PDB file of C-alpha atoms in Angstrom:
ATOM      1  CA  MET A   1       3.966-117.684-100.084  1.00 42.00           C
ATOM      2  CA  SER A   2       1.230-116.827-102.521  1.00 45.00           C
ATOM      3  CA  GLU A   3      -0.810-113.668-102.225  1.00 47.00           C
ATOM      4  CA  THR A   4      -3.971-115.697-101.588  1.00 47.00           C
ATOM      5  CA  THR A   5      -2.719-117.918 -98.767  1.00 47.00           C
ATOM      6  CA  ALA A   6      -2.701-116.956 -95.135  1.00 44.00           C
ATOM      7  CA  PRO A   7       0.595-117.006 -93.255  1.00 47.00           C
ATOM      8  CA  THR A   8       1.162-119.914 -90.926  1.00 49.00           C
ATOM      9  CA  GLY A   9       2.915-119.951 -87.601  1.00 45.00           C
ATOM     10  CA  SER A  10       2.943-117.342 -84.881  1.00 43.00           C
ATOM     11  CA  PRO A  11       2.617-113.679 -85.846  1.00 46.00           C
ATOM     12  CA  THR A  12       6.083-112.849 -84.537  1.00 45.00           C
ATOM     13  CA  THR A  13       7.710-115.678 -86.480  1.00 44.00           C
ATOM     14  CA  SER A  14       6.075-114.854 -89.807  1.00 42.00           C
ATOM     15  CA  THR A  15       6.578-111.106 -89.369  1.00 43.00           C
ATOM     16  CA  ALA A  16      10.235-111.457 -88.419  1.00 44.00           C
ATOM     17  CA  HIS A  17      11.068-113.534 -91.466  1.00 47.00           C
ATOM     18  CA  ALA A  18       8.627-112.045 -93.961  1.00 49.00           C
ATOM     19  CA  GLY A  19       9.434-108.367 -93.353  1.00 50.00           C
ATOM     20  CA  PRO A  20      12.364-107.882 -95.725  1.00 57.00           C
ATOM     21  CA  ARG A  21      11.036-110.493 -98.145  1.00 69.00           C
ATOM     22  CA  THR A  22       7.636-108.820 -98.230  1.00 86.00           C
ATOM     23  CA  GLY A  23       9.232-105.450 -98.948  1.00 92.00           C
ATOM     24  CA  ARG A  24      11.264-106.921-101.793  1.00 93.00           C
ATOM     25  CA  ALA A  25       8.273-108.838-103.115  1.00 92.00           C
ATOM     26  CA  ARG A  26       6.174-105.670-103.072  1.00 94.00           C
ATOM     27  CA  ALA A  27       8.925-103.730-104.835  1.00 95.00           C
ATOM     28  CA  ALA A  28       9.161-106.479-107.461  1.00 94.00           C
ATOM     29  CA  ARG A  29       5.380-106.410-108.001  1.00 94.00           C
ATOM     30  CA  VAL A  30       5.418-102.620-108.354  1.00 96.00           C
ATOM     31  CA  ALA A  31       8.366-102.763-110.745  1.00 96.00           C
ATOM     32  CA  LEU A  32       6.707-105.427-112.876  1.00 96.00           C
ATOM     33  CA  ARG A  33       3.437-103.494-112.938  1.00 97.00           C
ATOM     34  CA  THR A  34       5.369-100.359-113.977  1.00 98.00           C
ATOM     35  CA  VAL A  35       6.955-102.299-116.846  1.00 98.00           C
ATOM     36  CA  GLN A  36       3.502-103.535-117.873  1.00 98.00           C
ATOM     37  CA  VAL A  37       2.126 -99.981-117.940  1.00 98.00           C
ATOM     38  CA  LEU A  38       5.120 -98.717-119.921  1.00 98.00           C
ATOM     39  CA  LEU A  39       4.787-101.547-122.439  1.00 98.00           C
ATOM     40  CA  ALA A  40       1.044-100.923-122.723  1.00 98.00           C
ATOM     41  CA  LEU A  41       1.733 -97.254-123.454  1.00 98.00           C
ATOM     42  CA  PHE A  42       4.421 -98.191-125.965  1.00 98.00           C
ATOM     43  CA  TYR A  43       2.191-100.652-127.825  1.00 98.00           C
ATOM     44  CA  GLY A  44      -0.839 -98.369-127.703  1.00 97.00           C
ATOM     45  CA  LEU A  45       0.753 -95.033-128.563  1.00 97.00           C
ATOM     46  CA  ALA A  46       4.125 -95.571-130.213  1.00 97.00           C
ATOM     47  CA  SER A  47       3.412 -98.750-132.134  1.00 97.00           C
ATOM     48  CA  ALA A  48      -0.323 -99.143-132.793  1.00 98.00           C
ATOM     49  CA  LEU A  49      -1.363 -95.503-133.185  1.00 98.00           C
ATOM     50  CA  PRO A  50       0.841 -94.728-136.223  1.00 98.00           C
ATOM     51  CA  LYS A  51      -0.539 -97.813-137.965  1.00 98.00           C
ATOM     52  CA  LEU A  52      -4.152 -97.066-137.082  1.00 98.00           C
ATOM     53  CA  ILE A  53      -3.990 -93.443-138.249  1.00 98.00           C
ATOM     54  CA  ALA A  54      -2.026 -94.441-141.372  1.00 97.00           C
ATOM     55  CA  HIS A  55       1.003 -92.332-140.539  1.00 98.00           C
ATOM     56  CA  PRO A  56       3.110 -91.956-143.721  1.00 97.00           C
ATOM     57  CA  ALA A  57       6.083 -93.807-142.177  1.00 95.00           C
ATOM     58  CA  ALA A  58       3.888 -96.786-141.301  1.00 96.00           C
ATOM     59  CA  VAL A  59       2.240 -96.782-144.732  1.00 97.00           C
ATOM     60  CA  GLU A  60       5.649 -96.681-146.398  1.00 95.00           C
ATOM     61  CA  SER A  61       6.941 -99.589-144.301  1.00 94.00           C
ATOM     62  CA  PHE A  62       3.980-101.810-145.101  1.00 96.00           C
ATOM     63  CA  ASP A  63       4.096-100.873-148.780  1.00 95.00           C
ATOM     64  CA  ARG A  64       7.790-101.748-148.820  1.00 92.00           C
ATOM     65  CA  ILE A  65       7.117-105.268-147.579  1.00 93.00           C
ATOM     66  CA  GLY A  66       4.125-105.581-149.895  1.00 95.00           C
ATOM     67  CA  TRP A  67       1.475-106.101-147.244  1.00 95.00           C
ATOM     68  CA  GLY A  68      -0.587-102.961-147.788  1.00 92.00           C
ATOM     69  CA  SER A  69      -2.972-101.137-145.519  1.00 95.00           C
ATOM     70  CA  GLY A  70      -5.063-104.137-144.473  1.00 96.00           C
ATOM     71  CA  ALA A  71      -2.140-105.786-142.719  1.00 97.00           C
ATOM     72  CA  MET A  72      -1.066-102.440-141.262  1.00 98.00           C
ATOM     73  CA  TYR A  73      -4.485-101.878-139.663  1.00 98.00           C
ATOM     74  CA  ALA A  74      -4.702-105.504-138.479  1.00 98.00           C
ATOM     75  CA  ILE A  75      -1.293-105.404-136.807  1.00 98.00           C
ATOM     76  CA  GLY A  76      -2.070-102.003-135.300  1.00 98.00           C
ATOM     77  CA  ALA A  77      -5.318-103.391-133.872  1.00 98.00           C
ATOM     78  CA  LEU A  78      -3.509-106.431-132.463  1.00 98.00           C
ATOM     79  CA  GLU A  79      -0.894-104.215-130.830  1.00 98.00           C
ATOM     80  CA  LEU A  80      -3.546-101.947-129.338  1.00 98.00           C
ATOM     81  CA  ALA A  81      -5.538-104.923-128.030  1.00 98.00           C
ATOM     82  CA  GLY A  82      -2.363-106.456-126.589  1.00 98.00           C
ATOM     83  CA  GLY A  83      -1.397-103.200-124.916  1.00 98.00           C
ATOM     84  CA  ILE A  84      -4.815-102.890-123.312  1.00 98.00           C
ATOM     85  CA  ALA A  85      -4.823-106.563-122.286  1.00 98.00           C
ATOM     86  CA  LEU A  86      -1.450-106.114-120.546  1.00 98.00           C
ATOM     87  CA  LEU A  87      -3.323-103.944-118.036  1.00 97.00           C
ATOM     88  CA  MET A  88      -6.081-106.484-117.365  1.00 96.00           C
ATOM     89  CA  PRO A  89      -5.068-109.035-114.704  1.00 95.00           C
ATOM     90  CA  VAL A  90      -6.912-111.989-116.217  1.00 96.00           C
ATOM     91  CA  LEU A  91      -5.408-111.342-119.677  1.00 97.00           C
ATOM     92  CA  GLN A  92      -1.923-110.040-118.893  1.00 97.00           C
ATOM     93  CA  SER A  93      -0.032-113.331-119.278  1.00 97.00           C
ATOM     94  CA  VAL A  94      -1.824-114.290-122.499  1.00 97.00           C
ATOM     95  CA  ALA A  95      -1.318-110.763-123.845  1.00 98.00           C
ATOM     96  CA  ALA A  96       2.404-110.943-123.133  1.00 98.00           C
ATOM     97  CA  ILE A  97       2.619-114.289-124.952  1.00 97.00           C
ATOM     98  CA  ALA A  98       0.647-112.967-127.937  1.00 98.00           C
ATOM     99  CA  LEU A  99       2.731-109.792-128.154  1.00 98.00           C
ATOM    100  CA  SER A 100       5.895-111.895-127.941  1.00 98.00           C
ATOM    101  CA  ALA A 101       4.702-113.947-130.912  1.00 98.00           C
ATOM    102  CA  LEU A 102       3.979-110.718-132.781  1.00 98.00           C
ATOM    103  CA  MET A 103       7.520-109.552-131.963  1.00 98.00           C
ATOM    104  CA  VAL A 104       8.974-112.782-133.360  1.00 98.00           C
ATOM    105  CA  GLY A 105       7.157-111.982-136.598  1.00 97.00           C
ATOM    106  CA  ALA A 106       8.416-108.400-136.495  1.00 97.00           C
ATOM    107  CA  PHE A 107      11.968-109.657-136.021  1.00 97.00           C
ATOM    108  CA  ILE A 108      11.679-111.933-139.050  1.00 96.00           C
ATOM    109  CA  VAL A 109      10.229-109.117-141.157  1.00 96.00           C
ATOM    110  CA  GLN A 110      13.007-106.774-140.049  1.00 95.00           C
ATOM    111  CA  LEU A 111      15.597-109.315-141.158  1.00 96.00           C
ATOM    112  CA  ALA A 112      13.924-110.247-144.430  1.00 94.00           C
ATOM    113  CA  ALA A 113      12.525-106.943-145.690  1.00 93.00           C
ATOM    114  CA  PHE A 114      14.658-104.300-144.016  1.00 93.00           C
ATOM    115  CA  ASP A 115      18.090-106.006-144.007  1.00 92.00           C
ATOM    116  CA  GLY A 116      18.132-106.259-140.217  1.00 92.00           C
ATOM    117  CA  GLN A 117      17.617-102.550-139.618  1.00 90.00           C
ATOM    118  CA  ASN A 118      15.966-102.209-136.167  1.00 93.00           C
ATOM    119  CA  ALA A 119      15.846-106.005-135.779  1.00 96.00           C
ATOM    120  CA  ALA A 120      17.034-105.714-132.186  1.00 97.00           C
ATOM    121  CA  THR A 121      13.935-103.785-131.097  1.00 96.00           C
ATOM    122  CA  PRO A 122      11.505-106.736-131.202  1.00 97.00           C
ATOM    123  CA  LEU A 123      14.059-108.931-129.458  1.00 97.00           C
ATOM    124  CA  ILE A 124      14.511-106.370-126.692  1.00 97.00           C
ATOM    125  CA  LEU A 125      10.732-106.153-126.215  1.00 98.00           C
ATOM    126  CA  ILE A 126      10.447-109.940-125.940  1.00 98.00           C
ATOM    127  CA  VAL A 127      12.517-109.921-122.728  1.00 98.00           C
ATOM    128  CA  PRO A 128      10.065-108.008-120.484  1.00 98.00           C
ATOM    129  CA  LEU A 129       7.095-109.639-122.228  1.00 98.00           C
ATOM    130  CA  THR A 130       8.481-113.078-121.365  1.00 97.00           C
ATOM    131  CA  LEU A 131       9.012-111.975-117.764  1.00 97.00           C
ATOM    132  CA  ILE A 132       5.402-110.779-117.571  1.00 97.00           C
ATOM    133  CA  ALA A 133       4.074-113.976-119.153  1.00 97.00           C
ATOM    134  CA  TRP A 134       6.026-116.108-116.684  1.00 97.00           C
ATOM    135  CA  THR A 135       5.344-114.178-113.482  1.00 96.00           C
ATOM    136  CA  ARG A 136       1.662-113.627-114.245  1.00 95.00           C
ATOM    137  CA  ARG A 137       1.051-117.191-115.475  1.00 95.00           C
ATOM    138  CA  SER A 138      -1.167-118.018-112.486  1.00 93.00           C
ATOM    139  CA  HIS A 139      -3.815-115.759-114.035  1.00 93.00           C
ATOM    140  CA  ASN A 140      -4.129-118.187-116.949  1.00 92.00           C
ATOM    141  CA  ALA A 141      -6.076-120.577-114.704  1.00 92.00           C
ATOM    142  CA  ASP A 142      -8.491-117.737-113.886  1.00 92.00           C
ATOM    143  CA  LEU A 143      -8.969-117.096-117.595  1.00 94.00           C
ATOM    144  CA  VAL A 144      -9.658-120.769-118.293  1.00 93.00           C
ATOM    145  CA  ARG A 145     -12.233-120.833-115.468  1.00 93.00           C
ATOM    146  CA  LEU A 146     -13.937-117.754-116.902  1.00 93.00           C
ATOM    147  CA  LEU A 147     -14.067-119.252-120.377  1.00 94.00           C
ATOM    148  CA  ARG A 148     -15.437-122.581-119.135  1.00 94.00           C
ATOM    149  CA  ARG A 149     -18.279-120.830-117.306  1.00 91.00           C
ATOM    150  CA  ARG A 150     -19.614-119.426-120.557  1.00 77.00           C
TER     151      ARG A 150
END
């Protein structure tokens, strides 16, 4: 049953069968929202912030791959925007897809420029991002409606 539809049948029937399922569904929603918040904090603070403040480790990494500060700031801005968008219901699925694509690029860079060092990190992050994109996909229709109104 979707969150926007009313239950059908008698109150005792729907309550008797929906009780445990509703509790599990609520726990799953809370768990997924917690993961979204943690990922948003990770992308905003641990990943984007060092790039945006030109932390020496970030500068060194981007110099090593030959991309320079412009790419570092651009990727930092994309990560920050994605982290913020993960917290916005209408954007959360699209943000998870975009951040997943960014992680595919990070994986390739880790393999090519850093000999696979830390290559598992982007792959690990893709797992919860894919889960978010899939479970929150119904919000994509809301986003399309908003964009068509303009």
